[in-house]
Coordinates of C-alpha atoms in Angstrom, one line a residue:
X1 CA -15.1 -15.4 -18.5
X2 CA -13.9 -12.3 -20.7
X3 CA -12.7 -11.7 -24.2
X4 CA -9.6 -9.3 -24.5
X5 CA -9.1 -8.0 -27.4
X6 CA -5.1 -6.4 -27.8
X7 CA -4.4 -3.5 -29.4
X8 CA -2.7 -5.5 -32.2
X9 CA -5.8 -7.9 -32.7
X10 CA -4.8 -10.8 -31.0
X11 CA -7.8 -12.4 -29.2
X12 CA -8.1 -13.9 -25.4
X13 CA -10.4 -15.4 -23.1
X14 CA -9.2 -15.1 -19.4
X15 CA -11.3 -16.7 -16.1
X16 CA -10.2 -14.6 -13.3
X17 CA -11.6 -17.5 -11.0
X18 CA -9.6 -19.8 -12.4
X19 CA -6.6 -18.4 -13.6
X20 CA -7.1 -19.8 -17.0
X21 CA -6.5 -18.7 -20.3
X22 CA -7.3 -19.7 -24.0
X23 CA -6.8 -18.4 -27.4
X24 CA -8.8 -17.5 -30.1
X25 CA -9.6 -20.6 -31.0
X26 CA -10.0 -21.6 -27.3
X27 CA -7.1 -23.8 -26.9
X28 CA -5.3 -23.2 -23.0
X29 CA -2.4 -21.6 -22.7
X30 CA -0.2 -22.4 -19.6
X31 CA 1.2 -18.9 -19.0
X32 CA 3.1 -19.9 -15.9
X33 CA 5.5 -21.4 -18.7
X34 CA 6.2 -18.3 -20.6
X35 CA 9.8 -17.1 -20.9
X36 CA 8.2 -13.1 -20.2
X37 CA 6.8 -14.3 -16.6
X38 CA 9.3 -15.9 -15.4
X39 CA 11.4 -13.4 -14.1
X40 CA 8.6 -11.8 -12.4
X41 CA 8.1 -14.8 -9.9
X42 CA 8.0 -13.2 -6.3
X43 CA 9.4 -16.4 -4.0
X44 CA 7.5 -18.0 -1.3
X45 CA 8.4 -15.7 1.4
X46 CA 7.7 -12.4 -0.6
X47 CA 4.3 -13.9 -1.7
X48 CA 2.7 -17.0 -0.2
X49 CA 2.8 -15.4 3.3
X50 CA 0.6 -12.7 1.9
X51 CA -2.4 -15.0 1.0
X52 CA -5.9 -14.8 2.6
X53 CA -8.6 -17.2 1.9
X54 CA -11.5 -15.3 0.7
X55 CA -13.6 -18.3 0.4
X56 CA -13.1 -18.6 4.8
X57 CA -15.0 -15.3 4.8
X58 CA -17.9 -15.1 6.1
X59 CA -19.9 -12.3 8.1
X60 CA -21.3 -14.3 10.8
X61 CA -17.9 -15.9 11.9
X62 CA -14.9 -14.4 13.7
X63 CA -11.7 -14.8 12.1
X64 CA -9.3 -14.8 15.1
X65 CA -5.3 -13.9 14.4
X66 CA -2.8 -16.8 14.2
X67 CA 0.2 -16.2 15.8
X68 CA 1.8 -18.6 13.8
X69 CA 1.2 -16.4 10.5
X70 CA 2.6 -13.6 11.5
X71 CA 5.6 -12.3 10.4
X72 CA 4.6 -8.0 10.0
X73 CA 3.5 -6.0 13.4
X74 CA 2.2 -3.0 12.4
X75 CA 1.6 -0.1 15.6
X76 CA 0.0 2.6 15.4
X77 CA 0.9 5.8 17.5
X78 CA -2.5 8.1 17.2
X79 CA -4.6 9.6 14.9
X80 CA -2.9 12.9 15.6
X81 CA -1.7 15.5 12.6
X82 CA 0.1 18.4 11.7
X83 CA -1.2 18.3 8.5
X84 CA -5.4 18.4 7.1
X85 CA -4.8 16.6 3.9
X86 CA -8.6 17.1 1.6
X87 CA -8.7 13.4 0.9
X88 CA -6.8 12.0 4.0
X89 CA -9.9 9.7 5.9
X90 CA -8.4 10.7 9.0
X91 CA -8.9 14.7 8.5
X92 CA -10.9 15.4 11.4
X93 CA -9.3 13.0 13.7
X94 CA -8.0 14.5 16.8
X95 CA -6.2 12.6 19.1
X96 CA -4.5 12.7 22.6
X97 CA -0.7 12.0 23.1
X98 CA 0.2 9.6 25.2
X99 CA 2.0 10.4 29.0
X100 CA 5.0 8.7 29.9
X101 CA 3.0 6.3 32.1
X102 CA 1.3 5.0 29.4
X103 CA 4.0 4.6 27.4
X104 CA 5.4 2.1 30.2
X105 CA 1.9 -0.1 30.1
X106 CA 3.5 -0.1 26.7
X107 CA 6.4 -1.9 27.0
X108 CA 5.3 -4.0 29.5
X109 CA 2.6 -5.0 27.1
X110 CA 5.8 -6.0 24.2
X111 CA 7.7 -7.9 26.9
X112 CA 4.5 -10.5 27.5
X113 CA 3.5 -10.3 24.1
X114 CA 3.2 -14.0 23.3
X115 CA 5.4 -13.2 20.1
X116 CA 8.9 -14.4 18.7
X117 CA 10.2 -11.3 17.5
X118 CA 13.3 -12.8 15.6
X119 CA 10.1 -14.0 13.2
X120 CA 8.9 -10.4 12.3
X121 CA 11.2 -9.2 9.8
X122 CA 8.8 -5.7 9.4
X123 CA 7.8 -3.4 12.0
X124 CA 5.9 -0.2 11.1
X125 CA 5.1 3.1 13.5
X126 CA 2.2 4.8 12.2
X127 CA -0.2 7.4 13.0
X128 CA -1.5 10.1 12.2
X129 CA 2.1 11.6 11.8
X130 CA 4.4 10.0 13.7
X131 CA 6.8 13.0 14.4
X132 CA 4.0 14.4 15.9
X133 CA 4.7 11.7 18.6
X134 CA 8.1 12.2 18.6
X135 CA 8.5 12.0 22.0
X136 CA 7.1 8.9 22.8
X137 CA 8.3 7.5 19.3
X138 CA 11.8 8.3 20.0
X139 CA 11.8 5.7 23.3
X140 CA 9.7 3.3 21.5
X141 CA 13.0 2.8 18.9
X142 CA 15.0 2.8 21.2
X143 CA 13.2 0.0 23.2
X144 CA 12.6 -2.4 20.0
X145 CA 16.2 -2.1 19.3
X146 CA 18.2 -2.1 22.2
X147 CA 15.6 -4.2 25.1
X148 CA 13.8 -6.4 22.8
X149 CA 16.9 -6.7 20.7
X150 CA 14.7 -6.3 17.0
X151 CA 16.9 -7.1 14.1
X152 CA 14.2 -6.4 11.2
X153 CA 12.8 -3.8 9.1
X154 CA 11.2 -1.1 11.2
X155 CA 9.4 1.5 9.1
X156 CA 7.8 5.1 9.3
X157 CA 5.7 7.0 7.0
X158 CA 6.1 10.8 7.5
X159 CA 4.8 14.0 5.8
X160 CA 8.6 15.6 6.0
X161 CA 7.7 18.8 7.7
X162 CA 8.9 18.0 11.1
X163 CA 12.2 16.9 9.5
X164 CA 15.1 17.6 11.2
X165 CA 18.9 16.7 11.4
X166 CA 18.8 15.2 14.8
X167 CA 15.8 13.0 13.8
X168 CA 17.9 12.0 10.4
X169 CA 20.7 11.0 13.1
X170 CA 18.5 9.1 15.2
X171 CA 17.0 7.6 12.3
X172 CA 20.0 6.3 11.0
X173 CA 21.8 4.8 14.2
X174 CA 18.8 2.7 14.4
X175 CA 18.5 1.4 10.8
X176 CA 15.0 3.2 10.3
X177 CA 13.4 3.5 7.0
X178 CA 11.7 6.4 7.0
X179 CA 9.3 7.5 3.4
X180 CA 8.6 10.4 2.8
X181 CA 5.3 11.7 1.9
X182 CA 4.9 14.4 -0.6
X183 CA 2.5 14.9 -4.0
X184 CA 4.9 16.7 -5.7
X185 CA 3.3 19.2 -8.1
X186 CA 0.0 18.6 -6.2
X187 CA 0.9 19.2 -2.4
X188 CA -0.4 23.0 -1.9
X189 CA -4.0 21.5 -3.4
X190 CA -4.5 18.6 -1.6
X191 CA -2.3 18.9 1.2
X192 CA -0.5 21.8 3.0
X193 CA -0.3 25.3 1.5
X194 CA 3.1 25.3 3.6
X195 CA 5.0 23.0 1.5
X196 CA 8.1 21.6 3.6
X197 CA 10.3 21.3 0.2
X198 CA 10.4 25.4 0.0
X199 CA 11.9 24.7 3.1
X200 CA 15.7 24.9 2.5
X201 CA 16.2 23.5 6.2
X202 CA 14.4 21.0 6.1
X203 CA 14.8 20.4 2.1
X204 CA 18.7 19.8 2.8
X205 CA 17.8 17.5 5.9
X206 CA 15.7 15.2 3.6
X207 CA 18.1 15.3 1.1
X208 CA 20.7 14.4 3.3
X209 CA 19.8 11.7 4.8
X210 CA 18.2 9.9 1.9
X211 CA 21.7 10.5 0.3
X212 CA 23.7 9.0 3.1
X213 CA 21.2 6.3 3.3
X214 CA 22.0 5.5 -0.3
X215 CA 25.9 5.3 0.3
X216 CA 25.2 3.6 3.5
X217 CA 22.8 0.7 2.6
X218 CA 21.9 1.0 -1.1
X219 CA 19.4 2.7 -3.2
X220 CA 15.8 2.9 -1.3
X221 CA 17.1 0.8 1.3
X222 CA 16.6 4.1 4.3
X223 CA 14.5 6.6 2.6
X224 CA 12.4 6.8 -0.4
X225 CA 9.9 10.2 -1.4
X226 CA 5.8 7.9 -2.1
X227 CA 3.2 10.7 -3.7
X228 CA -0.7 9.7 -4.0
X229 CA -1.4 9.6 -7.9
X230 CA -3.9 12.6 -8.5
X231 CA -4.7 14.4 -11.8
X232 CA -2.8 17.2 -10.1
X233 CA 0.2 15.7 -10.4
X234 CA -0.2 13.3 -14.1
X235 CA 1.5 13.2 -15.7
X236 CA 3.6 11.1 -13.4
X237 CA 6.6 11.9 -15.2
X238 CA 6.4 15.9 -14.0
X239 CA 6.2 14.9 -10.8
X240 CA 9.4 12.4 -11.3
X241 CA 10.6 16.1 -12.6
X242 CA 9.9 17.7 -9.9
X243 CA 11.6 15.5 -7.5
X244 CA 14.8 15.5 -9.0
X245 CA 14.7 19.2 -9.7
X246 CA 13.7 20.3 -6.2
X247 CA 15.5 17.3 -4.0
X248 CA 18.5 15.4 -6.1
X249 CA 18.7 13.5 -9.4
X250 CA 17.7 10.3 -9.2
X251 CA 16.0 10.2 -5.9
X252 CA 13.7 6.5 -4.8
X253 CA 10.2 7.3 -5.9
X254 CA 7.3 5.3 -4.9
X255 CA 4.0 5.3 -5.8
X256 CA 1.3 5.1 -3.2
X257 CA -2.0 3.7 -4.0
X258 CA -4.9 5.1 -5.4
X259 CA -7.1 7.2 -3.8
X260 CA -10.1 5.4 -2.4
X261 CA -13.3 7.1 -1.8
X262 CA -15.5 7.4 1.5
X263 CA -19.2 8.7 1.6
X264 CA -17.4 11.8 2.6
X265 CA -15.1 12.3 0.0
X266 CA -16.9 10.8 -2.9
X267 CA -18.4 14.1 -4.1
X268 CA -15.3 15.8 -4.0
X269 CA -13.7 12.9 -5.8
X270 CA -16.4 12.8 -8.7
X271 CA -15.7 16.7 -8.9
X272 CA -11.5 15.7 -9.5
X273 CA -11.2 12.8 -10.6
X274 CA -13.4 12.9 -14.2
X275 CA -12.9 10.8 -16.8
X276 CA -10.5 12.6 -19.0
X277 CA -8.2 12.6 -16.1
X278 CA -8.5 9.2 -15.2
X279 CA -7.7 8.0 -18.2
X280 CA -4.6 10.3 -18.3
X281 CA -3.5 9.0 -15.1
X282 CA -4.2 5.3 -16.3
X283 CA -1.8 5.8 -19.3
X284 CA 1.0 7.7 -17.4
X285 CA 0.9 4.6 -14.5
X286 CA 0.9 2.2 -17.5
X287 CA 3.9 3.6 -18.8
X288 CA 6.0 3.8 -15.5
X289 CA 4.8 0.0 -14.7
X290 CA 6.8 -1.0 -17.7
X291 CA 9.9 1.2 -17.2
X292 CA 13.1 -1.0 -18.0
X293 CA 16.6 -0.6 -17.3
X294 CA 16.9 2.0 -20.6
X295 CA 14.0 4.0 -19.0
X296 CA 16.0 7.2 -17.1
X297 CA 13.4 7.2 -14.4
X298 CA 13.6 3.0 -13.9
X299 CA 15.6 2.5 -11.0
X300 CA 13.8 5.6 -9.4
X301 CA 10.6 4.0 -9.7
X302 CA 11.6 0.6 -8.7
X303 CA 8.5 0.1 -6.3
X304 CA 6.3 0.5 -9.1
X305 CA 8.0 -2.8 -11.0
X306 CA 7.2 -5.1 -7.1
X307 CA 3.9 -4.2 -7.7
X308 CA 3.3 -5.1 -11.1
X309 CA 5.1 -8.6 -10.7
X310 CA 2.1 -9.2 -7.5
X311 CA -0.4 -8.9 -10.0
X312 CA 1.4 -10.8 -12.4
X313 CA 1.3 -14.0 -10.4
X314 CA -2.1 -13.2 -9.2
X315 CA -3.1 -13.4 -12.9
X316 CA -1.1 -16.5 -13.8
X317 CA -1.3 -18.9 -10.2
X318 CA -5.4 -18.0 -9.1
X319 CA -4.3 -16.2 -6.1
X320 CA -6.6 -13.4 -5.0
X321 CA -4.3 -11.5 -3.0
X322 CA -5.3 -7.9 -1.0
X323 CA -5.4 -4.6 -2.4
X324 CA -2.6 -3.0 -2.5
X325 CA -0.2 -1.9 0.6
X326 CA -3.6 -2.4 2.9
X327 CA -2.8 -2.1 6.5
X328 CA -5.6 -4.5 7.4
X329 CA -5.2 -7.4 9.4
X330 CA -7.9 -9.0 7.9
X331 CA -6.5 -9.1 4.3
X332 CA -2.9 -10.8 5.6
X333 CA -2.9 -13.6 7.9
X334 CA 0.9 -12.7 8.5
X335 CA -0.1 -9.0 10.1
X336 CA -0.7 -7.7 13.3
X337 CA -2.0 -4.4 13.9
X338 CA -2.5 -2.5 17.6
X339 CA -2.4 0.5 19.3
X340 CA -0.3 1.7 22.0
X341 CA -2.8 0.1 24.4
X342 CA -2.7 -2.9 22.6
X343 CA -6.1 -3.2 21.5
X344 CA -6.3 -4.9 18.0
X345 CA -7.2 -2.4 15.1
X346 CA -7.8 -2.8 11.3
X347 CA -6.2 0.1 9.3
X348 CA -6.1 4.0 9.4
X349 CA -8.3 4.0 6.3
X350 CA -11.7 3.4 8.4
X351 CA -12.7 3.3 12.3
X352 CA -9.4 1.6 13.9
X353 CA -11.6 -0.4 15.8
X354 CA -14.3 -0.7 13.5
X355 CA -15.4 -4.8 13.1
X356 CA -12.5 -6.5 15.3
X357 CA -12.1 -7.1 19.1
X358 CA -9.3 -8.4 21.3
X359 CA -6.3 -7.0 22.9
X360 CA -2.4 -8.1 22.3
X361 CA -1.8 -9.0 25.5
X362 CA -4.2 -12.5 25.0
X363 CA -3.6 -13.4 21.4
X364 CA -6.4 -15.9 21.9
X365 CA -9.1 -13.2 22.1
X366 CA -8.0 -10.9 19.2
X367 CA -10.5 -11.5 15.9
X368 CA -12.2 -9.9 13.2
X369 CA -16.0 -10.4 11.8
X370 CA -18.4 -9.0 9.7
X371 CA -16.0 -9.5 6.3
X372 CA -17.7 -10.0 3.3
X373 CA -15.2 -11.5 0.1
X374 CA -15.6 -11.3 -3.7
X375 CA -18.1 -14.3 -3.7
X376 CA -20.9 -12.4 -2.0
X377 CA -20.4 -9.3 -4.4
X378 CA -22.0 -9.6 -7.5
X379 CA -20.4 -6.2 -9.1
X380 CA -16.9 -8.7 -8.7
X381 CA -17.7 -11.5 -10.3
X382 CA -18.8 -9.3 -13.7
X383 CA -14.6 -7.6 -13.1
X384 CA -12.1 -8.8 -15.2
X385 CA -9.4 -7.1 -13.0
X386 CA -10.2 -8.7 -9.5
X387 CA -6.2 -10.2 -9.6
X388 CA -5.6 -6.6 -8.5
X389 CA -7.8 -5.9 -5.8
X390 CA -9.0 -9.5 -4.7
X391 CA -12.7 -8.0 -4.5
X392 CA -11.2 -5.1 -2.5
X393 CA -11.9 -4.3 1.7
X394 CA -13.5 -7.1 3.1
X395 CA -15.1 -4.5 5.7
X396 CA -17.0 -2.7 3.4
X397 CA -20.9 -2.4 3.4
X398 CA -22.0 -2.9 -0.2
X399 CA -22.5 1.0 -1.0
X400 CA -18.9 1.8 0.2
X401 CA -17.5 -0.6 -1.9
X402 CA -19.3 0.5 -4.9
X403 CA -17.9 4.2 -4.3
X404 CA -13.9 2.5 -3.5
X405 CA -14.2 -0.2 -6.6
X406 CA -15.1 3.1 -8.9
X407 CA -12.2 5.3 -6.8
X408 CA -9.7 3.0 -7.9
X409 CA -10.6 1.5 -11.3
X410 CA -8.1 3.6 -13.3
X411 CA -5.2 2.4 -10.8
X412 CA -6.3 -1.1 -11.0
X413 CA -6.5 -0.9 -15.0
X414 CA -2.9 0.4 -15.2
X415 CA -1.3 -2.8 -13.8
X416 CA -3.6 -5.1 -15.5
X417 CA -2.7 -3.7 -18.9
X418 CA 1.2 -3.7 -17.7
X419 CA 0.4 -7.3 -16.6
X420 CA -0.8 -8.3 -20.0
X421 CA 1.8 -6.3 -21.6
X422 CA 4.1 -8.2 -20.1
X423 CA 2.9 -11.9 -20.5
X424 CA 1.4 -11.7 -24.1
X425 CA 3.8 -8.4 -25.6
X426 CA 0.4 -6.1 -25.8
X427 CA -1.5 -4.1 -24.5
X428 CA -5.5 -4.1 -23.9
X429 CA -8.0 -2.7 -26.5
X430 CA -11.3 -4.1 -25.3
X431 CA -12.3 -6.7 -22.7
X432 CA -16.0 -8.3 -22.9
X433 CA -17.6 -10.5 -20.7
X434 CA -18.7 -13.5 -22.6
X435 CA -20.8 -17.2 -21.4

């Protein structure tokens, strides 16, 4: 249990186990009831298909898919990239791209797949870049909307420097969401010294087609521009500058998720990310969590405002759900990841095939093992803000997820101040552990 102290004095005691809270003078408060929470309610379908028992986790048993959950595929391409991004975990990845041949194993492998496809209302193409794969991505579209007939979302993630205005056309006869990846004030440090948005060709084919997207289907609803948070580019407000200087006012922003830490990159992240800059990056996050419709950046930002209502009802129902946007199979029982030769994978932020086993073609046979949950980690039960990360990746040795729970601690601290904000009207002070 913790005492939180708020910056006006007000006392708490919060168990993150069981979603409970108490006063000062230790009678229970039944948030769920509070006029300031109520609007923040995500419905069943946004939320409960989300959930993962962490209390079914356990390393000696396989946790096979069930094909009954799933409602998100998730496919990726190749590790293949144009770009060597210094805290990307897939910077030395080199990958082969696929032959037309394969490509045809491919879509054989869709039309057996023992999946209902009007049930998946998300589809995402990943890599690597996927316009490195153009290609063979190009058919792929093509083949999930016009063969198999796929009505839902279909997404891709791209870095924007292989933008062009026949890809924006194709993009948007298909209904394709595409984000665009860029850090703003921060991209020639940590990403490219080549930075696509001094690009006026490709600049005005961005810009373009998140523009006609916006006519077309609404505000975010084809293209948004997602930057990683880094002390490079707090505070988040000059990067919110930046966009609407260099691409058009008012432009979708989303906000990725923190940076999380490897044994490769931790020394480089110790080096960055320091204290001081942290904390700036915690207060500028805080601040554009509780953006409201007077804010100017508010509607830009609207991604950030989803995320801060999923740890809201983590806080106030008891539901440990994932980290955030995690690609990982493992963490939602409604998603399905695989490669191109169907061969189940777990996410681009370790091994793809690290811990899991099975191929697409036999549901039956795909499963994960090895996952270790919150209870087992003694670091999570002394956290007061495990509603964000729900103990963090289950596939993480013990040493690794000491280095990601301190990567992301700043991140997870924004929301959970936002979160309290928001319920009680005030923000954190202090937060002791207490009997």
């Amino acid at each position: 249990m913790f005492k939180i102290t708020g910056t006006e004095g007000n006392v708490w005691y919060y168990d993150q186990y069981l979603a409970a809270f108490w006063d000062q003078w230790y009678n229970p408060i039944n948030v769920e009831s509070l006029d300031s929470v109520l609007h923040c309610r995500l419905t069943d379908d946004e939320y409960v298909n989300r959930l993962y028992r962490y209390r079914e986790l356990k390393p000696d048993v396989r946790h096979y898919v069930d094909k009954q959950a799933i409602h998100r595929v998730k496919i990726q391409l190749g590790l293949h990239c144009n770009y060597k991004c210094k805290y990307c975990c897939q910077h030395d990845a080199k990958d082969f791209i696929p032959s037309g041949v394969e490509l045809e194993k491919f879509f054989n492998l869709i039309r057996n797949i023992d999946l209902d496809w009007s049930d998946i209302y998300s589809l995402e193409l990943w890599g690597g870049e996927p316009l490195v794969y153009w290609k063979i991505l190009k058919p792929i579209i093509e083949f999930f909307r016009d063969e198999i007939q796929y009505k839902g979302a279909l997404y891709i993630t791209t870095n924007g420097s292989l933008f062009t205005a026949d890809k924006s056309d194709f993009f948007t006869k298909h209904n394709i969401r595409v984000m665009f990846s860029h850090d703003g004030p921060a991209q020639k440090y940590w990403r490219n010294k080549k930075d696509w948005i001094e690009d006026d060709s490709i600049r005005e084919c961005v810009v373009y087609h998140i523009q006609r997207g916006m006519r077309k289907f609404g505000a975010s609803s084809t293209g948004t521009v997602n930057f990683v948070p880094t002390p490079q580019n707090a505070p988040f407000e000059k990067t919110i500058e930046f966009f609407n200087k260099k691409l058009f006012d008012g432009v979708p922003i989303g906000v990725e998720a923190a940076l999380r830490c490897t044994r490769d990159s931790y020394s480089m992240w110790k080096r960055e990310f320091t204290a001081d800059r942290q904390k700036a990056m915690e207060d500028s996050l805080y601040r554009m969590a509780l953006y409201t419709e007077k804010d100017p950046y508010f509607m830009q930002t609207i991604k950030s405002k989803h995320t801060l209502f999923k740890v809201i009802n983590n806080l106030i129902s008891g539901r440990l759900a994932v980290s955030f946007n995690s690609k990982c199979p493992t963490l939602g029982r409604d998603v399905l990841t695989f490669d191109l030769k169907g061969d189940l994978i777990v996410c681009h932020n370790t091994f793809p095939h690290f811990k899991c086993s099975g191929n697409v073609k036999d549901l039956n046979t795909c499963y994960t093992y090895g996952l270790q949950s919150f209870h087992s980690r003694k670091e999570c039960a002394d956290c007061w803000m495990l509603a964000c990360c729900g103990g963090s990746c289950p596939l993480d040795d013990n040493y690794q997820h000491l280095i990601e729970c301190e990567s992301v601690q700043w991140f997870d601290r924004a929301y959970m101040r936002a979160a309290w904000t928001i319920i009680f009207g005030e923000d954190i002070k202090m937060v002791e552990k207490v009997k």
